[in-house]
Amino acid sequence: MEEFTNENIDLDKLPHYQVVILTAPHPSYWKVILINICIFLFLTGIGLTVLLIVNEEVKPYSLSIISSYLIVAILIFILYRASFKKRGFALREKDIIYKSGIIAETTTIVPLNRIQHVALDEGIFSRVFKLGKLQIFTAGGQSGHLHIAGIEIEKARSIKEMLLRKLDQIEI
């Protein structure tokens, strides 16, 4: 019978994921984001315009509403641009790392042996720029799932195939 031990781990000897060089989304993915933002702002603008035309009680606040709309639009562009620059992923021998966020930076590391399913999505605008979104589903539930958008479609297909091969090897 083996004796139970529970020794302290020297934290200085642990691997540092922060030194891993991450692959950024393809630059064309920013165009996809811009198209989606513009569609959202266009539809919101139409809604506000209809509200201002139809509702007499809101007309005195037109300048405030339009100013607020423009400020929110500018903030959306700035935040999405900053967020775009902070995204990245790395595929390593035993895991995949995904980093995102500007206000709250999130780094997710998923061990390959926890991956249950891999999917590749191509949105309508992403397809125009030959980009895809790799979706990695884990055994750990919703919090471990990764959605990595803005990958060149051929590279995304290669990564998906490689992950599926690794999954087959792990199951053996």
CSV table of C-alpha atoms in Angstrom, one decimal:
chain,number,residue,atom,x,y,z
A,1,MET,CA,0.0,0.0,0.0
A,2,GLU,CA,1.3,3.4,-1.0
A,3,GLU,CA,1.7,6.0,1.7
A,4,PHE,CA,-0.4,9.1,1.3
A,5,THR,CA,1.5,12.4,0.8
A,6,ASN,CA,0.4,15.9,0.2
A,7,GLU,CA,3.5,18.0,-0.3
A,8,ASN,CA,3.5,21.7,-1.2
A,9,ILE,CA,4.2,22.6,-4.8
A,10,ASP,CA,6.9,25.1,-5.5
A,11,LEU,CA,5.0,27.8,-7.4
A,12,ASP,CA,8.2,29.2,-9.0
A,13,LYS,CA,8.7,25.9,-10.8
A,14,LEU,CA,5.3,25.9,-12.5
A,15,PRO,CA,5.2,26.6,-16.2
A,16,HIS,CA,4.3,30.2,-17.1
A,17,TYR,CA,1.5,30.4,-19.7
A,18,GLN,CA,2.0,34.2,-20.0
A,19,VAL,CA,5.2,33.7,-22.0
A,20,VAL,CA,3.4,31.8,-24.8
A,21,ILE,CA,3.3,33.7,-28.0
A,22,LEU,CA,-0.4,34.0,-29.1
A,23,THR,CA,-1.8,34.0,-32.6
A,24,ALA,CA,-3.9,37.1,-33.1
A,25,PRO,CA,-7.1,37.0,-35.1
A,26,HIS,CA,-6.7,37.6,-38.9
A,27,PRO,CA,-6.7,41.4,-39.6
A,28,SER,CA,-9.7,41.0,-41.9
A,29,TYR,CA,-11.7,39.9,-38.9
A,30,TRP,CA,-11.8,43.5,-37.8
A,31,LYS,CA,-13.8,44.2,-41.0
A,32,VAL,CA,-16.3,41.6,-40.0
A,33,ILE,CA,-16.6,43.1,-36.6
A,34,LEU,CA,-17.1,46.6,-38.2
A,35,ILE,CA,-19.8,45.3,-40.5
A,36,ASN,CA,-21.7,43.7,-37.5
A,37,ILE,CA,-21.3,46.9,-35.5
A,38,CYS,CA,-22.6,49.1,-38.4
A,39,ILE,CA,-25.6,46.8,-38.9
A,40,PHE,CA,-26.4,47.0,-35.2
A,41,LEU,CA,-26.0,50.8,-35.1
A,42,PHE,CA,-28.0,51.3,-38.3
A,43,LEU,CA,-30.9,49.3,-36.9
A,44,THR,CA,-30.7,51.1,-33.5
A,45,GLY,CA,-30.6,54.4,-35.4
A,46,ILE,CA,-33.7,53.5,-37.4
A,47,GLY,CA,-35.5,52.6,-34.1
A,48,LEU,CA,-34.5,55.9,-32.5
A,49,THR,CA,-35.5,57.9,-35.6
A,50,VAL,CA,-38.9,56.2,-35.6
A,51,LEU,CA,-39.3,56.9,-31.9
A,52,LEU,CA,-38.4,60.6,-32.3
A,53,ILE,CA,-40.8,61.0,-35.3
A,54,VAL,CA,-43.7,59.1,-33.8
A,55,ASN,CA,-43.6,60.0,-30.1
A,56,GLU,CA,-44.3,63.7,-29.4
A,57,GLU,CA,-43.3,63.4,-25.8
A,58,VAL,CA,-39.7,62.5,-26.7
A,59,LYS,CA,-39.1,65.2,-29.3
A,60,PRO,CA,-37.9,67.8,-26.8
A,61,TYR,CA,-35.1,65.4,-25.8
A,62,SER,CA,-34.0,64.8,-29.5
A,63,LEU,CA,-30.7,66.5,-29.1
A,64,SER,CA,-29.9,64.5,-25.9
A,65,ILE,CA,-30.9,61.2,-27.5
A,66,ILE,CA,-28.9,61.8,-30.7
A,67,SER,CA,-25.8,62.9,-28.7
A,68,SER,CA,-26.1,59.9,-26.4
A,69,TYR,CA,-26.5,57.6,-29.4
A,70,LEU,CA,-23.3,59.1,-31.0
A,71,ILE,CA,-21.3,58.8,-27.8
A,72,VAL,CA,-22.4,55.1,-27.4
A,73,ALA,CA,-21.5,54.4,-31.0
A,74,ILE,CA,-18.0,55.9,-30.5
A,75,LEU,CA,-17.5,53.9,-27.3
A,76,ILE,CA,-18.6,50.7,-29.0
A,77,PHE,CA,-16.0,51.2,-31.8
A,78,ILE,CA,-13.3,52.0,-29.3
A,79,LEU,CA,-14.0,49.1,-27.0
A,80,TYR,CA,-14.3,46.6,-29.8
A,81,ARG,CA,-11.1,47.8,-31.4
A,82,ALA,CA,-9.2,47.5,-28.1
A,83,SER,CA,-10.8,44.1,-27.5
A,84,PHE,CA,-9.8,42.9,-31.0
A,85,LYS,CA,-6.1,43.8,-30.3
A,86,LYS,CA,-6.1,41.8,-27.0
A,87,ARG,CA,-7.4,38.5,-28.4
A,88,GLY,CA,-5.2,35.6,-29.2
A,89,PHE,CA,-4.8,31.8,-29.0
A,90,ALA,CA,-2.1,29.2,-29.0
A,91,LEU,CA,-2.2,25.5,-29.6
A,92,ARG,CA,0.3,23.6,-27.6
A,93,GLU,CA,1.2,19.9,-27.3
A,94,LYS,CA,-1.2,19.2,-24.4
A,95,ASP,CA,-3.6,22.2,-24.4
A,96,ILE,CA,-5.0,25.2,-26.1
A,97,ILE,CA,-4.9,28.7,-24.7
A,98,TYR,CA,-7.3,31.6,-25.5
A,99,LYS,CA,-7.0,35.1,-24.2
A,100,SER,CA,-9.4,38.0,-24.5
A,101,GLY,CA,-10.9,41.0,-22.7
A,102,ILE,CA,-9.8,44.6,-22.1
A,103,ILE,CA,-11.4,45.5,-18.8
A,104,ALA,CA,-11.4,42.0,-17.4
A,105,GLU,CA,-8.7,40.0,-19.1
A,106,THR,CA,-9.6,36.3,-19.4
A,107,THR,CA,-7.2,33.5,-20.2
A,108,THR,CA,-8.7,30.1,-20.7
A,109,ILE,CA,-6.5,27.0,-20.9
A,110,VAL,CA,-8.2,23.8,-22.1
A,111,PRO,CA,-6.3,20.5,-21.8
A,112,LEU,CA,-6.7,18.5,-25.0
A,113,ASN,CA,-7.9,15.5,-23.1
A,114,ARG,CA,-10.9,17.5,-21.9
A,115,ILE,CA,-12.1,18.4,-25.4
A,116,GLN,CA,-15.2,16.4,-26.4
A,117,HIS,CA,-16.2,18.1,-29.7
A,118,VAL,CA,-14.8,20.6,-32.2
A,119,ALA,CA,-16.9,22.6,-34.6
A,120,LEU,CA,-16.1,25.1,-37.3
A,121,ASP,CA,-18.6,27.9,-38.2
A,122,GLU,CA,-18.5,30.3,-41.0
A,123,GLY,CA,-20.7,33.3,-40.7
A,124,ILE,CA,-22.1,35.1,-43.7
A,125,PHE,CA,-19.6,38.0,-43.4
A,126,SER,CA,-16.7,35.8,-42.2
A,127,ARG,CA,-17.2,33.7,-45.3
A,128,VAL,CA,-16.7,36.7,-47.5
A,129,PHE,CA,-13.2,37.2,-45.9
A,130,LYS,CA,-12.5,33.5,-45.8
A,131,LEU,CA,-12.5,33.4,-42.0
A,132,GLY,CA,-14.0,31.0,-39.6
A,133,LYS,CA,-14.8,30.4,-35.9
A,134,LEU,CA,-13.5,27.4,-34.2
A,135,GLN,CA,-15.7,26.1,-31.4
A,136,ILE,CA,-14.2,23.8,-28.9
A,137,PHE,CA,-16.5,22.1,-26.5
A,138,THR,CA,-15.2,20.5,-23.3
A,139,ALA,CA,-16.2,18.0,-20.7
A,140,GLY,CA,-16.0,20.7,-18.0
A,141,GLY,CA,-19.3,22.4,-19.0
A,142,GLN,CA,-20.1,25.8,-20.4
A,143,SER,CA,-17.2,27.6,-18.6
A,144,GLY,CA,-14.5,25.6,-20.5
A,145,HIS,CA,-15.9,26.1,-24.0
A,146,LEU,CA,-13.8,28.1,-26.4
A,147,HIS,CA,-15.0,30.2,-29.3
A,148,ILE,CA,-12.1,31.4,-31.3
A,149,ALA,CA,-13.2,33.7,-34.2
A,150,GLY,CA,-11.2,35.3,-36.9
A,151,ILE,CA,-9.1,32.4,-38.0
A,152,GLU,CA,-8.3,31.9,-41.7
A,153,ILE,CA,-10.6,29.2,-42.8
A,154,GLU,CA,-7.9,26.9,-44.1
A,155,LYS,CA,-5.9,27.3,-40.9
A,156,ALA,CA,-9.1,26.7,-38.8
A,157,ARG,CA,-9.8,23.5,-40.8
A,158,SER,CA,-6.3,22.3,-40.2
A,159,ILE,CA,-6.5,23.0,-36.5
A,160,LYS,CA,-9.9,21.2,-36.3
A,161,GLU,CA,-8.5,18.1,-38.1
A,162,MET,CA,-5.4,18.1,-35.9
A,163,LEU,CA,-7.5,18.4,-32.7
A,164,LEU,CA,-9.8,15.6,-33.9
A,165,ARG,CA,-6.7,13.4,-34.6
A,166,LYS,CA,-5.4,14.1,-31.1
A,167,LEU,CA,-8.9,13.3,-29.7
A,168,ASP,CA,-8.8,9.9,-31.5
A,169,GLN,CA,-5.3,9.2,-30.0
A,170,ILE,CA,-6.4,10.2,-26.5
A,171,GLU,CA,-9.4,7.8,-26.7
A,172,ILE,CA,-7.3,4.8,-27.6
